[in-house]
Amino acid sequence: MLTYIRAAISKVYKEHRYLREHLQQDEVTEFDRIISKDPTFPALACALQDLSEYLARYHQQKCVVLIDEYDAPIGTAYHEGYYDKAMKFLRPMFSLLLK
């Protein structure tokens, strides 16, 4: 599941690669690690929140994040026996986006 989420977030970051030239150096490093799907990158749960902040800064207006079918990975995790692990990852990611 984490591999799928890592790939999906990487794809979204690639769609917004134009932001890279407007980021601070530490942000560029994290941006590149997410695009490369670095499995050792610990802050993946913050990646969508960070991207929304980058977009808001670039476009100078608030960003809205729409997450469609969030229940599908949760249902799969439940049926495949790794629900607790999935929720440990997904809960903080979703709650960060609500802030």
mmCIF file with all atom_site columns, N, CA and C in Angstrom, residues 70-98:
data_model
loop_
_atom_site.group_PDB
_atom_site.id
_atom_site.type_symbol
_atom_site.label_atom_id
_atom_site.label_alt_id
_atom_site.label_comp_id
_atom_site.label_asym_id
_atom_site.label_entity_id
_atom_site.label_seq_id
_atom_site.pdbx_PDB_ins_code
_atom_site.Cartn_x
_atom_site.Cartn_y
_atom_site.Cartn_z
_atom_site.occupancy
_atom_site.B_iso_or_equiv
_atom_site.pdbx_formal_charge
_atom_site.auth_seq_id
_atom_site.auth_comp_id
_atom_site.auth_asym_id
_atom_site.auth_atom_id
_atom_site.pdbx_PDB_model_num
ATOM 1  N N  . TYR A 1 70 ? -10.907 7.936  -0.988 1.00 0.00 ? 70 TYR A N  1
ATOM 2  C CA . TYR A 1 70 ? -9.947  7.661  0.082  1.00 0.00 ? 70 TYR A CA 1
ATOM 3  C C  . TYR A 1 70 ? -10.265 6.362  0.801  1.00 0.00 ? 70 TYR A C  1
ATOM 4  N N  . ASP A 1 71 ? -11.524 5.936  0.716  1.00 0.00 ? 71 ASP A N  1
ATOM 5  C CA . ASP A 1 71 ? -11.934 4.724  1.421  1.00 0.00 ? 71 ASP A CA 1
ATOM 6  C C  . ASP A 1 71 ? -11.440 3.444  0.751  1.00 0.00 ? 71 ASP A C  1
ATOM 7  N N  . ALA A 1 72 ? -11.065 3.503  -0.521 1.00 0.00 ? 72 ALA A N  1
ATOM 8  C CA . ALA A 1 72 ? -10.602 2.298  -1.227 1.00 0.00 ? 72 ALA A CA 1
ATOM 9  C C  . ALA A 1 72 ? -9.336  1.718  -0.609 1.00 0.00 ? 72 ALA A C  1
ATOM 10 N N  . PRO A 1 73 ? -8.283  2.519  -0.369 1.00 0.00 ? 73 PRO A N  1
ATOM 11 C CA . PRO A 1 73 ? -7.107  1.914  0.259  1.00 0.00 ? 73 PRO A CA 1
ATOM 12 C C  . PRO A 1 73 ? -7.373  1.451  1.687  1.00 0.00 ? 73 PRO A C  1
ATOM 13 N N  . ILE A 1 74 ? -8.288  2.130  2.374  1.00 0.00 ? 74 ILE A N  1
ATOM 14 C CA . ILE A 1 74 ? -8.620  1.715  3.741  1.00 0.00 ? 74 ILE A CA 1
ATOM 15 C C  . ILE A 1 74 ? -9.336  0.370  3.717  1.00 0.00 ? 74 ILE A C  1
ATOM 16 N N  . GLY A 1 75 ? -10.280 0.203  2.787  1.00 0.00 ? 75 GLY A N  1
ATOM 17 C CA . GLY A 1 75 ? -10.985 -1.069 2.657  1.00 0.00 ? 75 GLY A CA 1
ATOM 18 C C  . GLY A 1 75 ? -10.050 -2.200 2.277  1.00 0.00 ? 75 GLY A C  1
ATOM 19 N N  . THR A 1 76 ? -9.148  -1.930 1.352  1.00 0.00 ? 76 THR A N  1
ATOM 20 C CA . THR A 1 76 ? -8.177  -2.943 0.950  1.00 0.00 ? 76 THR A CA 1
ATOM 21 C C  . THR A 1 76 ? -7.291  -3.326 2.126  1.00 0.00 ? 76 THR A C  1
ATOM 22 N N  . ALA A 1 77 ? -6.830  -2.341 2.863  1.00 0.00 ? 77 ALA A N  1
ATOM 23 C CA . ALA A 1 77 ? -5.982  -2.608 4.028  1.00 0.00 ? 77 ALA A CA 1
ATOM 24 C C  . ALA A 1 77 ? -6.715  -3.470 5.049  1.00 0.00 ? 77 ALA A C  1
ATOM 25 N N  . TYR A 1 78 ? -7.988  -3.199 5.245  1.00 0.00 ? 78 TYR A N  1
ATOM 26 C CA . TYR A 1 78 ? -8.774  -3.990 6.200  1.00 0.00 ? 78 TYR A CA 1
ATOM 27 C C  . TYR A 1 78 ? -8.877  -5.444 5.742  1.00 0.00 ? 78 TYR A C  1
ATOM 28 N N  . HIS A 1 79 ? -9.205  -5.635 4.477  1.00 0.00 ? 79 HIS A N  1
ATOM 29 C CA . HIS A 1 79 ? -9.397  -6.991 3.954  1.00 0.00 ? 79 HIS A CA 1
ATOM 30 C C  . HIS A 1 79 ? -8.095  -7.760 3.797  1.00 0.00 ? 79 HIS A C  1
ATOM 31 N N  . GLU A 1 80 ? -6.992  -7.051 3.621  1.00 0.00 ? 80 GLU A N  1
ATOM 32 C CA . GLU A 1 80 ? -5.689  -7.711 3.445  1.00 0.00 ? 80 GLU A CA 1
ATOM 33 C C  . GLU A 1 80 ? -4.922  -7.864 4.754  1.00 0.00 ? 80 GLU A C  1
ATOM 34 N N  . GLY A 1 81 ? -5.483  -7.349 5.844  1.00 0.00 ? 81 GLY A N  1
ATOM 35 C CA . GLY A 1 81 ? -4.878  -7.567 7.149  1.00 0.00 ? 81 GLY A CA 1
ATOM 36 C C  . GLY A 1 81 ? -3.828  -6.564 7.590  1.00 0.00 ? 81 GLY A C  1
ATOM 37 N N  . TYR A 1 82 ? -3.777  -5.397 6.974  1.00 0.00 ? 82 TYR A N  1
ATOM 38 C CA . TYR A 1 82 ? -2.814  -4.394 7.430  1.00 0.00 ? 82 TYR A CA 1
ATOM 39 C C  . TYR A 1 82 ? -3.496  -3.047 7.696  1.00 0.00 ? 82 TYR A C  1
ATOM 40 N N  . TYR A 1 83 ? -4.725  -3.126 8.195  1.00 0.00 ? 83 TYR A N  1
ATOM 41 C CA . TYR A 1 83 ? -5.522  -1.939 8.481  1.00 0.00 ? 83 TYR A CA 1
ATOM 42 C C  . TYR A 1 83 ? -4.820  -1.004 9.464  1.00 0.00 ? 83 TYR A C  1
ATOM 43 N N  . ASP A 1 84 ? -4.311  -1.543 10.561 1.00 0.00 ? 84 ASP A N  1
ATOM 44 C CA . ASP A 1 84 ? -3.669  -0.698 11.575 1.00 0.00 ? 84 ASP A CA 1
ATOM 45 C C  . ASP A 1 84 ? -2.464  0.050  11.005 1.00 0.00 ? 84 ASP A C  1
ATOM 46 N N  . LYS A 1 85 ? -1.682  -0.644 10.207 1.00 0.00 ? 85 LYS A N  1
ATOM 47 C CA . LYS A 1 85 ? -0.510  -0.022 9.589  1.00 0.00 ? 85 LYS A CA 1
ATOM 48 C C  . LYS A 1 85 ? -0.940  1.080  8.620  1.00 0.00 ? 85 LYS A C  1
ATOM 49 N N  . ALA A 1 86 ? -1.968  0.814  7.831  1.00 0.00 ? 86 ALA A N  1
ATOM 50 C CA . ALA A 1 86 ? -2.463  1.804  6.869  1.00 0.00 ? 86 ALA A CA 1
ATOM 51 C C  . ALA A 1 86 ? -3.000  3.035  7.591  1.00 0.00 ? 86 ALA A C  1
ATOM 52 N N  . MET A 1 87 ? -3.762  2.816  8.645  1.00 0.00 ? 87 MET A N  1
ATOM 53 C CA . MET A 1 87 ? -4.341  3.942  9.368  1.00 0.00 ? 87 MET A CA 1
ATOM 54 C C  . MET A 1 87 ? -3.271  4.754  10.090 1.00 0.00 ? 87 MET A C  1
ATOM 55 N N  . LYS A 1 88 ? -2.220  4.093  10.517 1.00 0.00 ? 88 LYS A N  1
ATOM 56 C CA . LYS A 1 88 ? -1.106  4.796  11.164 1.00 0.00 ? 88 LYS A CA 1
ATOM 57 C C  . LYS A 1 88 ? -0.480  5.794  10.187 1.00 0.00 ? 88 LYS A C  1
ATOM 58 N N  . PHE A 1 89 ? -0.491  5.459  8.906  1.00 0.00 ? 89 PHE A N  1
ATOM 59 C CA . PHE A 1 89 ? 0.039   6.357  7.881  1.00 0.00 ? 89 PHE A CA 1
ATOM 60 C C  . PHE A 1 89 ? -1.009  7.364  7.408  1.00 0.00 ? 89 PHE A C  1
ATOM 61 N N  . LEU A 1 90 ? -2.213  6.896  7.094  1.00 0.00 ? 90 LEU A N  1
ATOM 62 C CA . LEU A 1 90 ? -3.229  7.740  6.465  1.00 0.00 ? 90 LEU A CA 1
ATOM 63 C C  . LEU A 1 90 ? -3.840  8.782  7.401  1.00 0.00 ? 90 LEU A C  1
ATOM 64 N N  . ARG A 1 91 ? -4.071  8.421  8.638  1.00 0.00 ? 91 ARG A N  1
ATOM 65 C CA . ARG A 1 91 ? -4.734  9.342  9.574  1.00 0.00 ? 91 ARG A CA 1
ATOM 66 C C  . ARG A 1 91 ? -3.963  10.658 9.701  1.00 0.00 ? 91 ARG A C  1
ATOM 67 N N  . PRO A 1 92 ? -2.654  10.625 9.985  1.00 0.00 ? 92 PRO A N  1
ATOM 68 C CA . PRO A 1 92 ? -1.937  11.914 10.077 1.00 0.00 ? 92 PRO A CA 1
ATOM 69 C C  . PRO A 1 92 ? -1.911  12.678 8.747  1.00 0.00 ? 92 PRO A C  1
ATOM 70 N N  . MET A 1 93 ? -1.794  11.952 7.641  1.00 0.00 ? 93 MET A N  1
ATOM 71 C CA . MET A 1 93 ? -1.762  12.625 6.344  1.00 0.00 ? 93 MET A CA 1
ATOM 72 C C  . MET A 1 93 ? -3.066  13.374 6.094  1.00 0.00 ? 93 MET A C  1
ATOM 73 N N  . PHE A 1 94 ? -4.188  12.714 6.332  1.00 0.00 ? 94 PHE A N  1
ATOM 74 C CA . PHE A 1 94 ? -5.471  13.367 6.109  1.00 0.00 ? 94 PHE A CA 1
ATOM 75 C C  . PHE A 1 94 ? -5.701  14.511 7.107  1.00 0.00 ? 94 PHE A C  1
ATOM 76 N N  . SER A 1 95 ? -5.318  14.324 8.356  1.00 0.00 ? 95 SER A N  1
ATOM 77 C CA . SER A 1 95 ? -5.549  15.384 9.345  1.00 0.00 ? 95 SER A CA 1
ATOM 78 C C  . SER A 1 95 ? -4.680  16.604 9.054  1.00 0.00 ? 95 SER A C  1
ATOM 79 N N  . LEU A 1 96 ? -3.473  16.416 8.539  1.00 0.00 ? 96 LEU A N  1
ATOM 80 C CA . LEU A 1 96 ? -2.622  17.544 8.162  1.00 0.00 ? 96 LEU A CA 1
ATOM 81 C C  . LEU A 1 96 ? -3.260  18.369 7.046  1.00 0.00 ? 96 LEU A C  1
ATOM 82 N N  . LEU A 1 97 ? -3.959  17.711 6.142  1.00 0.00 ? 97 LEU A N  1
ATOM 83 C CA . LEU A 1 97 ? -4.594  18.424 5.033  1.00 0.00 ? 97 LEU A CA 1
ATOM 84 C C  . LEU A 1 97 ? -5.788  19.264 5.487  1.00 0.00 ? 97 LEU A C  1
ATOM 85 N N  . LEU A 1 98 ? -6.331  18.946 6.645  1.00 0.00 ? 98 LEU A N  1
ATOM 86 C CA . LEU A 1 98 ? -7.484  19.690 7.147  1.00 0.00 ? 98 LEU A CA 1
ATOM 87 C C  . LEU A 1 98 ? -7.077  20.995 7.834  1.00 0.00 ? 98 LEU A C  1
#
